[in-house]
């Protein structure tokens, strides 16, 4: 049996460049993955690359507070273990690089909202206000990241949560178009103990949900399934299940679980 060699491609050269393309302005991207697959890490990666390209980015963190989120940004940028940063046990050899990463993030155009109870109306209001504020400074809001869909509240009268999530996505797509920004929304997928890549049918709203966004990107780590396989620990697969500006495809990238960092050249 022939062994297939893994080819690692840089997310910044391929996937990220597609997302930061100006054609994506005014569009909605759904970033999906099963639990512990790296959805937040990938959203942090996209936001980090955007702000270091001087593209102002607004990050709504509904699950974790600002401090925990910034620990992730710092870990990914410095490559210091996330656990060490969280408990404050930083090796002397990492202090200088950690400080440098923190300084870069401090001056970067990153805006964080960590309110745990947000509606689509409130998200739109905060995004619009920031866009107007930046415009007065001669700047342009580039992207909004929302982590994650299942935590967004909807004041409507619908009893079916799945239907509510479809309406929430439609509202966020409308917001992306009106504000001319890229909106990236993280979503959980249906739980499954089976191996295999996720597909549009694994979205909580199934194929109906898959029809709403302009782009659907899945993150998949085979390492999370079955018996331990050290060879798979450092890899993740990014899957374009729907792509408004190109072909659907999959791309293998490196992933450092200790710092929650995706491979970047």
Tab-separated table of C-alpha atoms in Angstrom:
chain	number	residue	atom	x	y	z
A	1	UNK	CA	0.000	0.000	0.000
A	2	UNK	CA	1.337	3.410	-0.912
A	3	UNK	CA	1.510	6.013	1.799
A	4	UNK	CA	0.181	9.392	0.804
A	5	UNK	CA	2.389	12.261	1.894
A	6	UNK	CA	0.680	15.216	3.523
A	7	UNK	CA	1.165	18.522	1.787
A	8	UNK	CA	0.978	21.500	4.092
A	9	UNK	CA	-0.084	24.768	2.535
A	10	UNK	CA	-0.102	28.116	4.239
A	11	UNK	CA	-3.536	29.406	5.228
A	12	UNK	CA	-2.278	32.945	4.724
A	13	UNK	CA	-1.345	32.228	1.115
A	14	UNK	CA	-4.478	30.370	0.110
A	15	UNK	CA	-7.567	30.221	2.319
A	16	UNK	CA	-6.958	33.533	4.052
A	17	UNK	CA	-6.177	35.429	0.856
A	18	UNK	CA	-9.516	34.235	-0.499
A	19	UNK	CA	-11.320	35.523	2.581
A	20	UNK	CA	-9.544	38.870	2.654
A	21	UNK	CA	-10.255	39.449	-1.041
A	22	UNK	CA	-12.317	42.617	-1.464
A	23	UNK	CA	-14.919	40.597	-3.346
A	24	UNK	CA	-15.869	39.126	0.024
A	25	UNK	CA	-17.015	42.507	1.336
A	26	UNK	CA	-20.730	42.431	1.885
A	27	UNK	CA	-20.829	38.656	2.253
A	28	UNK	CA	-21.476	36.104	4.981
A	29	UNK	CA	-19.160	33.206	5.756
A	30	UNK	CA	-20.152	30.337	8.013
A	31	UNK	CA	-17.256	28.640	9.803
A	32	UNK	CA	-18.328	25.263	11.131
A	33	UNK	CA	-16.789	22.467	13.109
A	34	UNK	CA	-17.569	19.841	15.704
A	35	UNK	CA	-16.611	20.495	19.358
A	36	UNK	CA	-12.864	20.973	20.024
A	37	UNK	CA	-11.985	21.084	16.332
A	38	UNK	CA	-10.527	24.615	16.338
A	39	UNK	CA	-13.352	26.950	15.246
A	40	UNK	CA	-12.408	29.741	17.634
A	41	UNK	CA	-8.707	29.267	16.874
A	42	UNK	CA	-9.435	29.640	13.161
A	43	UNK	CA	-11.584	32.738	13.675
A	44	UNK	CA	-8.787	34.225	15.812
A	45	UNK	CA	-6.335	33.377	13.033
A	46	UNK	CA	-8.420	35.180	10.402
A	47	UNK	CA	-8.910	38.208	12.648
A	48	UNK	CA	-5.188	38.356	13.479
A	49	UNK	CA	-4.140	38.289	9.844
A	50	UNK	CA	-6.709	40.963	9.008
A	51	UNK	CA	-5.654	43.403	11.725
A	52	UNK	CA	-1.965	42.996	10.883
A	53	UNK	CA	-2.883	43.975	7.338
A	54	UNK	CA	-4.332	47.121	8.940
A	55	UNK	CA	-7.907	46.006	8.288
A	56	UNK	CA	-10.047	46.968	11.322
A	57	UNK	CA	-11.905	43.946	12.648
A	58	UNK	CA	-14.692	43.622	15.226
A	59	UNK	CA	-14.817	40.364	17.199
A	60	UNK	CA	-17.977	39.371	19.093
A	61	UNK	CA	-17.076	36.779	21.720
A	62	UNK	CA	-20.280	35.432	23.230
A	63	UNK	CA	-18.707	32.378	24.863
A	64	UNK	CA	-15.563	33.691	26.595
A	65	UNK	CA	-14.702	37.029	28.133
A	66	UNK	CA	-12.243	39.500	26.671
A	67	UNK	CA	-9.327	38.336	28.818
A	68	UNK	CA	-9.649	34.685	27.791
A	69	UNK	CA	-10.057	35.684	24.151
A	70	UNK	CA	-6.977	37.916	24.198
A	71	UNK	CA	-4.997	35.073	25.747
A	72	UNK	CA	-5.793	33.125	22.594
A	73	UNK	CA	-4.692	35.982	20.341
A	74	UNK	CA	-1.434	36.337	22.275
A	75	UNK	CA	-0.747	32.576	22.324
A	76	UNK	CA	-1.331	32.233	18.591
A	77	UNK	CA	0.844	35.240	17.788
A	78	UNK	CA	3.692	34.385	20.176
A	79	UNK	CA	3.498	30.570	19.879
A	80	UNK	CA	3.671	30.351	23.665
A	81	UNK	CA	1.509	27.617	25.207
A	82	UNK	CA	-2.017	28.869	25.838
A	83	UNK	CA	-2.125	27.005	29.148
A	84	UNK	CA	1.039	28.770	30.381
A	85	UNK	CA	-0.378	32.173	29.468
A	86	UNK	CA	-3.672	31.412	31.225
A	87	UNK	CA	-2.067	30.392	34.532
A	88	UNK	CA	0.702	32.985	34.294
A	89	UNK	CA	3.538	30.479	34.186
A	90	UNK	CA	5.687	31.950	31.437
A	91	UNK	CA	9.180	30.474	30.848
A	92	UNK	CA	11.934	33.080	30.950
A	93	UNK	CA	12.879	32.163	27.402
A	94	UNK	CA	9.378	33.159	26.207
A	95	UNK	CA	8.981	36.479	28.040
A	96	UNK	CA	10.514	38.646	25.342
A	97	UNK	CA	8.550	37.133	22.461
A	98	UNK	CA	5.356	37.244	24.541
A	99	UNK	CA	5.851	40.930	25.278
A	100	UNK	CA	6.519	41.692	21.607
A	101	UNK	CA	3.344	39.858	20.536
A	102	UNK	CA	1.296	41.696	23.161
A	103	UNK	CA	2.598	45.073	21.980
A	104	UNK	CA	1.742	44.260	18.339
A	105	UNK	CA	-1.793	43.310	19.304
A	106	UNK	CA	-2.226	46.368	21.530
A	107	UNK	CA	-1.749	48.775	18.630
A	108	UNK	CA	-3.593	46.631	16.046
A	109	UNK	CA	-7.123	47.704	14.942
A	110	UNK	CA	-8.919	44.930	16.848
A	111	UNK	CA	-12.211	45.701	18.593
A	112	UNK	CA	-13.703	43.148	20.984
A	113	UNK	CA	-17.236	42.897	22.341
A	114	UNK	CA	-17.608	40.151	24.964
A	115	UNK	CA	-21.263	40.595	25.917
A	116	UNK	CA	-22.678	37.109	26.432
A	117	UNK	CA	-26.263	38.036	25.566
A	118	UNK	CA	-26.575	39.653	22.156
A	119	UNK	CA	-29.332	39.807	19.585
A	120	UNK	CA	-28.842	40.343	15.865
A	121	UNK	CA	-30.251	43.848	16.337
A	122	UNK	CA	-27.594	44.665	18.939
A	123	UNK	CA	-24.816	43.143	16.831
A	124	UNK	CA	-25.918	45.256	13.878
A	125	UNK	CA	-26.085	48.396	16.024
A	126	UNK	CA	-22.595	47.935	17.478
A	127	UNK	CA	-21.147	47.135	14.060
A	128	UNK	CA	-22.802	50.155	12.428
A	129	UNK	CA	-21.631	52.506	15.188
A	130	UNK	CA	-18.045	51.266	14.863
A	131	UNK	CA	-18.160	51.576	11.080
A	132	UNK	CA	-19.302	55.221	11.375
A	133	UNK	CA	-16.672	55.976	14.007
A	134	UNK	CA	-13.903	54.524	11.867
A	135	UNK	CA	-15.186	56.403	8.815
A	136	UNK	CA	-14.763	59.692	10.689
A	137	UNK	CA	-11.111	58.691	11.177
A	138	UNK	CA	-10.705	57.880	7.498
A	139	UNK	CA	-10.729	54.120	8.137
A	140	UNK	CA	-12.961	51.265	6.997
A	141	UNK	CA	-14.362	48.391	9.026
A	142	UNK	CA	-13.222	45.274	7.189
A	143	UNK	CA	-14.704	42.273	8.982
A	144	UNK	CA	-16.905	41.155	11.844
A	145	UNK	CA	-16.332	37.790	13.548
A	146	UNK	CA	-19.065	36.257	15.704
A	147	UNK	CA	-18.341	33.332	18.033
A	148	UNK	CA	-20.814	31.705	17.901
A	149	UNK	CA	-24.228	31.317	16.234
A	150	UNK	CA	-25.899	29.120	18.871
A	151	UNK	CA	-25.350	31.783	21.564
A	152	UNK	CA	-27.038	34.639	19.689
A	153	UNK	CA	-30.385	35.472	21.245
A	154	UNK	CA	-33.455	36.094	19.140
A	155	UNK	CA	-36.356	38.042	20.660
A	156	UNK	CA	-38.787	36.594	18.139
A	157	UNK	CA	-41.734	34.368	18.953
A	158	UNK	CA	-40.481	31.273	17.129
A	159	UNK	CA	-40.386	28.202	19.334
A	160	UNK	CA	-38.173	26.205	17.000
A	161	UNK	CA	-34.565	27.139	17.709
A	162	UNK	CA	-33.387	25.792	14.344
A	163	UNK	CA	-35.787	28.129	12.544
A	164	UNK	CA	-34.545	30.993	14.696
A	165	UNK	CA	-30.950	30.239	13.700
A	166	UNK	CA	-31.894	30.364	10.035
A	167	UNK	CA	-33.505	33.777	10.554
A	168	UNK	CA	-30.459	34.974	12.517
A	169	UNK	CA	-28.164	33.980	9.648
A	170	UNK	CA	-30.372	35.765	7.135
A	171	UNK	CA	-30.239	38.918	9.287
A	172	UNK	CA	-26.454	38.704	9.540
A	173	UNK	CA	-26.192	38.260	5.779
A	174	UNK	CA	-28.342	41.354	5.328
A	175	UNK	CA	-26.066	43.220	7.759
A	176	UNK	CA	-22.960	42.186	5.801
A	177	UNK	CA	-24.507	43.533	2.598
A	178	UNK	CA	-25.724	46.806	4.131
A	179	UNK	CA	-22.456	47.589	5.924
A	180	UNK	CA	-20.287	46.222	3.099
A	181	UNK	CA	-18.199	44.049	5.412
A	182	UNK	CA	-17.225	40.406	5.605
A	183	UNK	CA	-19.150	38.696	8.414
A	184	UNK	CA	-17.697	35.437	9.732
A	185	UNK	CA	-19.970	33.388	11.985
A	186	UNK	CA	-18.833	30.317	13.899
A	187	UNK	CA	-21.314	27.484	14.282
A	188	UNK	CA	-21.405	24.125	15.987
A	189	UNK	CA	-22.167	21.099	13.827
A	190	UNK	CA	-24.359	18.143	14.618
A	191	UNK	CA	-22.484	15.853	16.990
A	192	UNK	CA	-21.163	12.641	15.502
A	193	UNK	CA	-18.879	9.885	16.782
A	194	UNK	CA	-18.131	8.790	13.250
A	195	UNK	CA	-14.983	9.722	11.412
A	196	UNK	CA	-15.137	11.617	8.185
A	197	UNK	CA	-15.272	15.120	6.853
A	198	UNK	CA	-18.249	17.296	7.685
A	199	UNK	CA	-20.617	18.243	4.887
A	200	UNK	CA	-23.414	20.780	4.514
A	201	UNK	CA	-25.856	18.200	5.869
A	202	UNK	CA	-23.984	18.332	9.201
A	203	UNK	CA	-24.936	21.973	9.751
A	204	UNK	CA	-27.510	22.343	12.541
A	205	UNK	CA	-30.017	23.558	9.962
A	206	UNK	CA	-28.877	21.077	7.321
A	207	UNK	CA	-28.910	21.977	3.645
A	208	UNK	CA	-31.345	24.827	4.313
A	209	UNK	CA	-28.749	26.555	6.457
A	210	UNK	CA	-26.080	25.868	3.862
A	211	UNK	CA	-27.995	27.848	1.255
A	212	UNK	CA	-27.877	31.106	3.228
A	213	UNK	CA	-24.140	32.004	3.496
A	214	UNK	CA	-22.025	32.962	0.517
A	215	UNK	CA	-19.246	30.724	1.804
A	216	UNK	CA	-19.173	27.717	4.129
A	217	UNK	CA	-15.829	26.651	5.567
A	218	UNK	CA	-15.368	23.627	7.822
A	219	UNK	CA	-12.420	22.864	10.085
A	220	UNK	CA	-11.806	19.165	10.602
A	221	UNK	CA	-9.191	17.441	12.754
A	222	UNK	CA	-9.082	13.682	12.343
A	223	UNK	CA	-6.955	13.489	15.488
A	224	UNK	CA	-10.036	14.116	17.620
A	225	UNK	CA	-11.575	10.773	16.612
A	226	UNK	CA	-10.716	7.208	17.444
A	227	UNK	CA	-7.496	5.994	19.085
A	228	UNK	CA	-4.599	8.460	19.544
A	229	UNK	CA	-2.673	9.047	16.329
A	230	UNK	CA	0.340	11.332	17.017
A	231	UNK	CA	0.976	11.795	13.293
A	232	UNK	CA	-2.397	13.543	12.951
A	233	UNK	CA	-2.059	15.790	16.008
A	234	UNK	CA	-0.290	18.594	14.149
A	235	UNK	CA	-2.695	18.777	11.208
A	236	UNK	CA	-6.117	20.163	10.424
A	237	UNK	CA	-8.162	20.182	7.267
A	238	UNK	CA	-9.980	23.272	6.026
A	239	UNK	CA	-12.868	22.403	3.745
A	240	UNK	CA	-14.599	24.844	1.434
A	241	UNK	CA	-18.014	23.163	1.315
A	242	UNK	CA	-19.455	26.199	-0.460
A	243	UNK	CA	-17.477	28.905	-2.200
A	244	UNK	CA	-19.095	31.860	-3.918
A	245	UNK	CA	-15.849	32.819	-5.652
A	246	UNK	CA	-14.303	29.522	-6.653
A	247	UNK	CA	-14.360	25.765	-6.493
A	248	UNK	CA	-15.113	23.763	-3.371
A	249	UNK	CA	-11.925	22.180	-2.102
A	250	UNK	CA	-10.026	20.969	0.939
A	251	UNK	CA	-6.655	22.084	2.209
A	252	UNK	CA	-4.423	20.503	4.851
A	253	UNK	CA	-2.687	22.947	7.187
A	254	UNK	CA	-0.490	22.673	10.243
A	255	UNK	CA	-2.019	23.177	13.678
A	256	UNK	CA	-0.248	23.645	16.998
A	257	UNK	CA	-2.718	22.582	19.655
A	258	UNK	CA	-0.585	23.963	22.500
A	259	UNK	CA	-0.833	27.544	21.270
A	260	UNK	CA	-4.057	27.032	19.272
A	261	UNK	CA	-2.275	28.327	16.197
A	262	UNK	CA	-2.859	27.456	12.560
A	263	UNK	CA	0.096	27.273	10.180
A	264	UNK	CA	1.176	30.624	8.786
A	265	UNK	CA	4.198	31.326	6.617
